[in-house]
Amino acid sequence: MHKYVYLFKEGNADMRELLGGKGANLAEMTNIGLPVPQGFTITTEACTQYYEDGREINDEIQGQINEYIGKMEEITGKKFGDKENPLLVSVRSGARASMPGMMDTILNLGLNEDVVEVIAEKSGNPRWAWDCYRRFIQMYSDVVMEVGKKYFEELIDKMKAKKGVKQDVELTADDLKELASQFKKEYKKKIGKEFPSDPKEQLMGAIKAVFRSWDNPRANVYRRDNDIPYSWGTAVNVQSMAFGNMGDDCGTGVAFTRDPATGEKGLFGEFLTNAQGEDVVAGVRTPMKIAEMEQKFPEAFKQFQDVCKTLEEHYRDMQDMEFTVEHGQLYMLQTRNGKRTAQAALKIACDLVDEGMRTEEEAVAMIDPRNLDTLLHPQFDAKALKEAEPIGKGLGASPGAACGQIVFSAEDAEEWAGKGKKVVLVRLETSPEDITGMKAAQGILTVRGGMTSHAAVVARGMGSCCVSGCGDIKMNEAKKEFTLAGITFHEGDTISIDGTTGCIYEGIIPTVDAAIVGEFGRVMAWADKFRTLKVRTNADTPRDAKKAHELGAEGIGLCRTEHMFFEEDRIAAFREMICSDTVEEREKALDKILPYQQSDFEALYEALEGDSVVVRYLDPPLHEFVPTEEADIAALAKTQGKTVEQIKAIIDSLHEFNPMMGHRGLRLAVTYPEIAKMQTRAVIRAAIKVNKEEGWKIVPEIMIPLSCDSKELKFVKDIVVKVADEEIKAANAKLEYKVGTMIEIPRAALTADEIAAQADFFCFGTNDLTQMTFGFSRDDSGKFLSAYYKEKIFEQDPFARLDQTGVGKLMKMAITLGKPVNKDLHFGICGEHGGDPSSIEFCNAIGLDYVSCSPFRVPIARLAAAQAAIKAKNNK
Ligand code: PEP
Ligand code: MG
């Protein structure tokens, strides 16, 4: 027989997968002899089984639960429904990873008309008894039967009005008794049946409700945001009640052993006398600071302090605890490693090392890398944010906080920002042309696009806040207005967006500047000691490159050269190149661009102070660069000596039905080798010049995008090598350089042995590789992925978190096929996954040499790479 239920005394802290975090810790606290009201845990496997059985608790599990009720009755000396000594329990969820507030809880279970009379009499406190009963009916109706809280709250409000009182605590026993009866009537009205009086029936309903709550919408969203698989399920803890609401010598509290906001050592928390747990959380009454508990409950407080010390030393981490004091006696209801801000996480990790509780390696392993994001971007003032109500939600595409006046075009963003105004750029979607406007804006909000859409990638690169893909926005760009949540916003109206959560707010929420605290550098230095994976950055401006270098990047892993062509002084020449009819015309235009390109590369080399720079050759389809405004078209016609119609005809001819699979990547170099030649001249000349001036030994790495065939790559590589060697010879210089390719098309991975013969390195462009492997457009998949999440087909956006099963298999294949052919081949990743911790762990495992990510993700990648190395070492 499979065991689905464990007494607290049968478990321990290592059984988290089976018992959930709460269950494992209740067991551990029981083992160390702390005062824990006893009970049992129904395992996460029972939850999984419940879903497999079509959302039913099968007979075997029900049988075990009933058996354990018996055991619990023996341990506590109380009995369900007993007239002498009735057992009352709490029923709480508890997943493997803590998901605070995401699932359901039911308290005071076991009460019925008879039991309430017994406890009223035995306690001599009928008010308390009836308060428990009315709470239970309310909670059970809401959580188990999904009746909804509001009907009960209305009845309470009516009762308070009738009695002329303001607070719940002012209601008398008779009032509460009357309320309980009204609640039961309400229940019958809504459900069509009497409120269940059999405690076992109540318990089965409550357990089912907790299992069901694993699949509620907020839990699903929380799991997706926190990389928690749906398959884990939740455990259920059935625990004997301790009562904090039996009078003024009772109470309940929540406390941390260190401040979760700052990490400062010391008890931090709140306590409420004569109350039950949910009162603290719901904020019905204002609780007192935990330190004040000392005066009211000196003994319990002293005992609690000892427990805190024991628990912190036992878990060697900051604890977040829930407890109850019943007639002066302390009961521990829960402990867990507390959630904390990034700042607190760093301070606590350093302090634990200094206090001798943790090693540097353990300190590095205990910080969630994703948290660091918040330290690197401006943030909303926490208090103001708490008070604000979001009016919509998109994807949190690039973290940070932004607020300002709404503008609808990149030009307006630039113009308004030039006048000193703070603006948020709101667009249907952005295109590379918008880049300067995006830079000028505080943040970017788009209606379309996913995590790897242009807006998202560019914003992350710039460290600007971006919320993308808010499909609820009804946009009218022509009228410069949009509607969201029934509010119509015009140009100049104010808005705030949160690039971490994706939330959108009306008006301005004040922001505070991000500060990198002292511990940050210390933890990063430790991380660097442990990691073996190098961390580079995706950057194409000296400003971004410098920033990334400051944040610890060890080179550029991807310079998207196309971004350089959009600068004002070169877009005209670039358009001339596109609209040329002959090679000569094209070369003439490219000659104008060459000095700009060269100086761009020089600046990048300088910013990286001699570290490697991977220059990726022109990649996007050319139509992205052509002018759309009549005036620009006319100007281009004039410089080209062509008519407006001729230019328009060229532009039309560039139209493609499927541009992402069209004339782009190295296909451009196959058709227009002169573009690759110009870029090679610029890369090589810049390297020779900077090496000479600085005395460095830069080895430029030329990266050819989107190859799918070795002959195709050889064709382009031969051009590059010929030009590069000519340049080196002409300069009479010595320069080593590398030519590699991006692996972005499944065929490239499948034929990696042939491709390896032509390449010095492979860099996985997992944005395109994901797009081409799934056949999902990276710009449009947001539209249907939500349906995939809802149906549990997918739990994650494959563009944000690497699909290890499919895309990862192709990556492994490319490495396995490529390495034997070319022993010096090195491997990197420069898709957006290069900054995602779980993807980084995979990259470490399959033996990549580096990950490359946007500048503001560099510290996250450094930490994640260290954690991956530590985990790999410890799992050996
Ligand atoms: C990629 O495809 O992963 C990549 C890095 O290139 P881009 O995003 O520029 O297509
Ligand atoms: Mg690509």
mmCIF file of N, CA, C and O in Angstrom, residues 222-282:
data_model
loop_
_atom_site.group_PDB
_atom_site.id
_atom_site.type_symbol
_atom_site.label_atom_id
_atom_site.label_comp_id
_atom_site.label_asym_id
_atom_site.label_seq_id
_atom_site.Cartn_x
_atom_site.Cartn_y
_atom_site.Cartn_z
ATOM 1 N N TYR A 222 1.629 32.569 -10.233
ATOM 2 C CA TYR A 222 2.772 32.589 -9.315
ATOM 3 C C TYR A 222 3.787 31.513 -9.699
ATOM 4 O O TYR A 222 4.992 31.744 -9.718
ATOM 5 N N ARG A 223 3.281 30.330 -10.045
ATOM 6 C CA ARG A 223 4.186 29.244 -10.420
ATOM 7 C C ARG A 223 4.982 29.589 -11.667
ATOM 8 O O ARG A 223 6.173 29.349 -11.741
ATOM 9 N N ARG A 224 4.276 30.179 -12.648
ATOM 10 C CA ARG A 224 4.965 30.523 -13.893
ATOM 11 C C ARG A 224 6.064 31.563 -13.619
ATOM 12 O O ARG A 224 7.163 31.467 -14.127
ATOM 13 N N ASP A 225 5.745 32.528 -12.767
ATOM 14 C CA ASP A 225 6.729 33.573 -12.456
ATOM 15 C C ASP A 225 7.898 33.029 -11.651
ATOM 16 O O ASP A 225 8.956 33.642 -11.602
ATOM 17 N N ASN A 226 7.675 31.934 -10.937
ATOM 18 C CA ASN A 226 8.712 31.454 -10.019
ATOM 19 C C ASN A 226 9.266 30.084 -10.378
ATOM 20 O O ASN A 226 9.874 29.425 -9.526
ATOM 21 N N ASP A 227 9.026 29.681 -11.624
ATOM 22 C CA ASP A 227 9.582 28.408 -12.093
ATOM 23 C C ASP A 227 9.193 27.223 -11.227
ATOM 24 O O ASP A 227 10.021 26.366 -10.908
ATOM 25 N N ILE A 228 7.941 27.167 -10.797
ATOM 26 C CA ILE A 228 7.491 26.033 -9.981
ATOM 27 C C ILE A 228 6.620 25.144 -10.870
ATOM 28 O O ILE A 228 5.591 25.588 -11.363
ATOM 29 N N PRO A 229 7.015 23.890 -11.099
ATOM 30 C CA PRO A 229 6.224 23.036 -11.990
ATOM 31 C C PRO A 229 4.850 22.677 -11.421
ATOM 32 O O PRO A 229 4.718 22.422 -10.221
ATOM 33 N N TYR A 230 3.866 22.625 -12.295
ATOM 34 C CA TYR A 230 2.499 22.248 -11.931
ATOM 35 C C TYR A 230 2.482 20.828 -11.362
ATOM 36 O O TYR A 230 1.718 20.507 -10.462
ATOM 37 N N SER A 231 3.384 19.990 -11.889
ATOM 38 C CA SER A 231 3.369 18.581 -11.509
ATOM 39 C C SER A 231 3.727 18.347 -10.035
ATOM 40 O O SER A 231 3.483 17.266 -9.507
ATOM 41 N N TRP A 232 4.277 19.338 -9.361
ATOM 42 C CA TRP A 232 4.670 19.129 -7.967
ATOM 43 C C TRP A 232 3.478 18.882 -7.041
ATOM 44 O O TRP A 232 3.565 18.103 -6.114
ATOM 45 N N GLY A 233 2.390 19.604 -7.250
ATOM 46 C CA GLY A 233 1.233 19.479 -6.368
ATOM 47 C C GLY A 233 1.492 20.067 -4.983
ATOM 48 O O GLY A 233 2.617 20.435 -4.642
ATOM 49 N N THR A 234 0.419 20.173 -4.198
ATOM 50 C CA THR A 234 0.586 20.689 -2.837
ATOM 51 C C THR A 234 0.250 19.598 -1.821
ATOM 52 O O THR A 234 -0.597 18.743 -2.085
ATOM 53 N N ALA A 235 0.906 19.687 -0.690
ATOM 54 C CA ALA A 235 0.519 18.820 0.425
ATOM 55 C C ALA A 235 -0.569 19.544 1.217
ATOM 56 O O ALA A 235 -0.817 20.728 1.002
ATOM 57 N N VAL A 236 -1.225 18.814 2.139
ATOM 58 C CA VAL A 236 -2.228 19.442 3.008
ATOM 59 C C VAL A 236 -1.871 19.101 4.450
ATOM 60 O O VAL A 236 -1.608 17.932 4.764
ATOM 61 N N ASN A 237 -1.854 20.117 5.294
ATOM 62 C CA ASN A 237 -1.531 19.888 6.699
ATOM 63 C C ASN A 237 -2.789 20.025 7.549
ATOM 64 O O ASN A 237 -3.477 21.045 7.474
ATOM 65 N N VAL A 238 -3.059 18.992 8.307
ATOM 66 C CA VAL A 238 -4.204 19.017 9.220
ATOM 67 C C VAL A 238 -3.616 19.086 10.621
ATOM 68 O O VAL A 238 -2.903 18.175 11.043
ATOM 69 N N GLN A 239 -3.880 20.201 11.286
ATOM 70 C CA GLN A 239 -3.191 20.443 12.556
ATOM 71 C C GLN A 239 -4.211 20.809 13.622
ATOM 72 O O GLN A 239 -5.152 21.579 13.347
ATOM 73 N N SER A 240 -3.973 20.292 14.802
ATOM 74 C CA SER A 240 -4.854 20.608 15.914
ATOM 75 C C SER A 240 -4.808 22.123 16.171
ATOM 76 O O SER A 240 -3.749 22.724 16.131
ATOM 77 N N MET A 241 -5.978 22.716 16.420
ATOM 78 C CA MET A 241 -6.016 24.182 16.567
ATOM 79 C C MET A 241 -5.408 24.636 17.899
ATOM 80 O O MET A 241 -5.627 24.014 18.933
ATOM 81 N N ALA A 242 -4.667 25.727 17.817
ATOM 82 C CA ALA A 242 -4.329 26.453 19.039
ATOM 83 C C ALA A 242 -5.102 27.755 18.910
ATOM 84 O O ALA A 242 -5.196 28.307 17.811
ATOM 85 N N PHE A 243 -5.660 28.252 20.003
ATOM 86 C CA PHE A 243 -6.562 29.394 19.874
ATOM 87 C C PHE A 243 -5.957 30.690 20.383
ATOM 88 O O PHE A 243 -5.621 30.808 21.555
ATOM 89 N N GLY A 244 -5.873 31.623 19.475
ATOM 90 C CA GLY A 244 -5.368 32.944 19.855
ATOM 91 C C GLY A 244 -6.498 33.896 20.169
ATOM 92 O O GLY A 244 -6.262 35.048 20.508
ATOM 93 N N ASN A 245 -7.735 33.391 20.040
ATOM 94 C CA ASN A 245 -8.879 34.298 20.219
ATOM 95 C C ASN A 245 -9.743 33.921 21.423
ATOM 96 O O ASN A 245 -10.940 34.124 21.431
ATOM 97 N N MET A 246 -9.084 33.358 22.450
ATOM 98 C CA MET A 246 -9.860 32.952 23.624
ATOM 99 C C MET A 246 -9.894 34.010 24.708
ATOM 100 O O MET A 246 -10.387 33.768 25.793
ATOM 101 N N GLY A 247 -9.300 35.153 24.459
ATOM 102 C CA GLY A 247 -9.308 36.204 25.472
ATOM 103 C C GLY A 247 -8.037 37.020 25.409
ATOM 104 O O GLY A 247 -7.218 36.843 24.501
ATOM 105 N N ASP A 248 -7.877 37.907 26.400
ATOM 106 C CA ASP A 248 -6.748 38.830 26.349
ATOM 107 C C ASP A 248 -5.411 38.200 26.722
ATOM 108 O O ASP A 248 -4.373 38.831 26.608
ATOM 109 N N ASP A 249 -5.449 36.960 27.217
ATOM 110 C CA ASP A 249 -4.167 36.275 27.455
ATOM 111 C C ASP A 249 -3.822 35.375 26.272
ATOM 112 O O ASP A 249 -3.033 34.452 26.385
ATOM 113 N N CYS A 250 -4.463 35.671 25.136
ATOM 114 C CA CYS A 250 -4.206 34.898 23.915
ATOM 115 C C CYS A 250 -3.850 35.871 22.789
ATOM 116 O O CYS A 250 -4.106 37.069 22.880
ATOM 117 N N GLY A 251 -3.294 35.311 21.742
ATOM 118 C CA GLY A 251 -2.990 36.164 20.585
ATOM 119 C C GLY A 251 -2.303 35.365 19.503
ATOM 120 O O GLY A 251 -2.052 34.163 19.639
ATOM 121 N N THR A 252 -2.027 36.053 18.429
ATOM 122 C CA THR A 252 -1.404 35.375 17.305
ATOM 123 C C THR A 252 -0.433 36.330 16.617
ATOM 124 O O THR A 252 -0.642 37.544 16.642
ATOM 125 N N GLY A 253 0.628 35.776 16.032
ATOM 126 C CA GLY A 253 1.629 36.664 15.439
ATOM 127 C C GLY A 253 2.345 36.047 14.256
ATOM 128 O O GLY A 253 2.270 34.840 14.001
ATOM 129 N N VAL A 254 2.998 36.936 13.531
ATOM 130 C CA VAL A 254 3.829 36.547 12.399
ATOM 131 C C VAL A 254 5.163 37.260 12.619
ATOM 132 O O VAL A 254 5.169 38.466 12.898
ATOM 133 N N ALA A 255 6.270 36.533 12.527
ATOM 134 C CA ALA A 255 7.544 37.215 12.785
ATOM 135 C C ALA A 255 8.672 36.634 11.943
ATOM 136 O O ALA A 255 8.628 35.473 11.520
ATOM 137 N N PHE A 256 9.654 37.489 11.684
ATOM 138 C CA PHE A 256 10.869 37.086 10.975
ATOM 139 C C PHE A 256 12.040 37.229 11.938
ATOM 140 O O PHE A 256 12.032 38.126 12.782
ATOM 141 N N THR A 257 13.062 36.402 11.746
ATOM 142 C CA THR A 257 14.218 36.527 12.623
ATOM 143 C C THR A 257 15.145 37.655 12.176
ATOM 144 O O THR A 257 16.029 38.073 12.912
ATOM 145 N N ARG A 258 14.972 38.123 10.941
ATOM 146 C CA ARG A 258 15.685 39.312 10.452
ATOM 147 C C ARG A 258 14.706 40.112 9.606
ATOM 148 O O ARG A 258 13.744 39.546 9.080
ATOM 149 N N ASP A 259 14.997 41.401 9.458
ATOM 150 C CA ASP A 259 14.092 42.260 8.691
ATOM 151 C C ASP A 259 14.098 41.833 7.214
ATOM 152 O O ASP A 259 15.133 41.893 6.555
ATOM 153 N N PRO A 260 12.938 41.402 6.698
ATOM 154 C CA PRO A 260 12.933 40.902 5.310
ATOM 155 C C PRO A 260 13.144 41.993 4.263
ATOM 156 O O PRO A 260 13.405 41.691 3.099
ATOM 157 N N ALA A 261 13.043 43.251 4.676
ATOM 158 C CA ALA A 261 13.261 44.336 3.703
ATOM 159 C C ALA A 261 14.718 44.763 3.675
ATOM 160 O O ALA A 261 15.281 45.031 2.612
ATOM 161 N N THR A 262 15.357 44.812 4.849
ATOM 162 C CA THR A 262 16.737 45.304 4.893
ATOM 163 C C THR A 262 17.745 44.208 5.232
ATOM 164 O O THR A 262 18.932 44.349 4.964
ATOM 165 N N GLY A 263 17.281 43.140 5.846
ATOM 166 C CA GLY A 263 18.183 42.059 6.249
ATOM 167 C C GLY A 263 18.755 42.262 7.642
ATOM 168 O O GLY A 263 19.465 41.397 8.157
ATOM 169 N N GLU A 264 18.435 43.396 8.264
ATOM 170 C CA GLU A 264 18.951 43.701 9.606
ATOM 171 C C GLU A 264 18.591 42.587 10.577
ATOM 172 O O GLU A 264 17.457 42.106 10.588
ATOM 173 N N LYS A 265 19.570 42.189 11.410
ATOM 174 C CA LYS A 265 19.317 41.107 12.359
ATOM 175 C C LYS A 265 18.409 41.594 13.491
ATOM 176 O O LYS A 265 18.554 42.718 13.958
ATOM 177 N N GLY A 266 17.484 40.762 13.909
ATOM 178 C CA GLY A 266 16.606 41.136 15.017
ATOM 179 C C GLY A 266 15.174 40.738 14.708
ATOM 180 O O GLY A 266 14.788 40.664 13.541
ATOM 181 N N LEU A 267 14.409 40.513 15.753
ATOM 182 C CA LEU A 267 13.019 40.098 15.559
ATOM 183 C C LEU A 267 12.208 41.181 14.881
ATOM 184 O O LEU A 267 12.292 42.362 15.238
ATOM 185 N N PHE A 268 11.428 40.769 13.912
ATOM 186 C CA PHE A 268 10.677 41.720 13.132
ATOM 187 C C PHE A 268 9.321 41.095 12.864
ATOM 188 O O PHE A 268 9.240 39.984 12.355
ATOM 189 N N GLY A 269 8.252 41.777 13.260
ATOM 190 C CA GLY A 269 6.959 41.163 12.986
ATOM 191 C C GLY A 269 5.843 41.831 13.750
ATOM 192 O O GLY A 269 6.012 42.907 14.335
ATOM 193 N N GLU A 270 4.704 41.155 13.771
ATOM 194 C CA GLU A 270 3.518 41.758 14.359
ATOM 195 C C GLU A 270 2.751 40.750 15.194
ATOM 196 O O GLU A 270 2.811 39.548 14.940
ATOM 197 N N PHE A 271 2.017 41.302 16.154
ATOM 198 C CA PHE A 271 1.276 40.450 17.071
ATOM 199 C C PHE A 271 -0.072 41.091 17.350
ATOM 200 O O PHE A 271 -0.180 42.327 17.426
ATOM 201 N N LEU A 272 -1.075 40.246 17.455
ATOM 202 C CA LEU A 272 -2.419 40.761 17.723
ATOM 203 C C LEU A 272 -3.020 39.948 18.866
ATOM 204 O O LEU A 272 -3.046 38.721 18.793
ATOM 205 N N THR A 273 -3.483 40.643 19.911
ATOM 206 C CA THR A 273 -4.087 39.892 21.023
ATOM 207 C C THR A 273 -5.518 39.518 20.671
ATOM 208 O O THR A 273 -6.178 40.211 19.896
ATOM 209 N N ASN A 274 -5.948 38.440 21.273
ATOM 210 C CA ASN A 274 -7.311 37.943 21.104
ATOM 211 C C ASN A 274 -7.721 37.883 19.623
ATOM 212 O O ASN A 274 -8.685 38.517 19.200
ATOM 213 N N ALA A 275 -6.952 37.137 18.864
ATOM 214 C CA ALA A 275 -7.220 37.091 17.420
ATOM 215 C C ALA A 275 -6.772 35.772 16.825
ATOM 216 O O ALA A 275 -5.983 35.044 17.426
ATOM 217 N N GLN A 276 -7.275 35.501 15.615
ATOM 218 C CA GLN A 276 -6.792 34.339 14.866
ATOM 219 C C GLN A 276 -5.967 34.828 13.684
ATOM 220 O O GLN A 276 -6.087 35.976 13.256
ATOM 221 N N GLY A 277 -5.142 33.891 13.172
ATOM 222 C CA GLY A 277 -4.159 34.217 12.130
ATOM 223 C C GLY A 277 -4.637 35.146 11.045
ATOM 224 O O GLY A 277 -3.965 36.110 10.700
ATOM 225 N N GLU A 278 -5.827 34.889 10.513
ATOM 226 C CA GLU A 278 -6.235 35.675 9.350
ATOM 227 C C GLU A 278 -6.453 37.145 9.689
ATOM 228 O O GLU A 278 -6.417 38.003 8.821
ATOM 229 N N ASP A 279 -6.660 37.458 10.975
ATOM 230 C CA ASP A 279 -6.877 38.857 11.354
ATOM 231 C C ASP A 279 -5.618 39.690 11.135
ATOM 232 O O ASP A 279 -5.696 40.871 10.805
ATOM 233 N N VAL A 280 -4.450 39.062 11.354
ATOM 234 C CA VAL A 280 -3.190 39.796 11.175
ATOM 235 C C VAL A 280 -3.029 40.109 9.692
ATOM 236 O O VAL A 280 -2.729 41.226 9.293
ATOM 237 N N VAL A 281 -3.257 39.081 8.888
ATOM 238 C CA VAL A 281 -3.064 39.231 7.449
ATOM 239 C C VAL A 281 -4.100 40.179 6.853
ATOM 240 O O VAL A 281 -3.780 41.032 6.026
ATOM 241 N N ALA A 282 -5.363 40.039 7.282
ATOM 242 C CA ALA A 282 -6.433 40.828 6.671
ATOM 243 C C ALA A 282 -6.391 42.297 7.061
ATOM 244 O O ALA A 282 -7.003 43.133 6.408
#
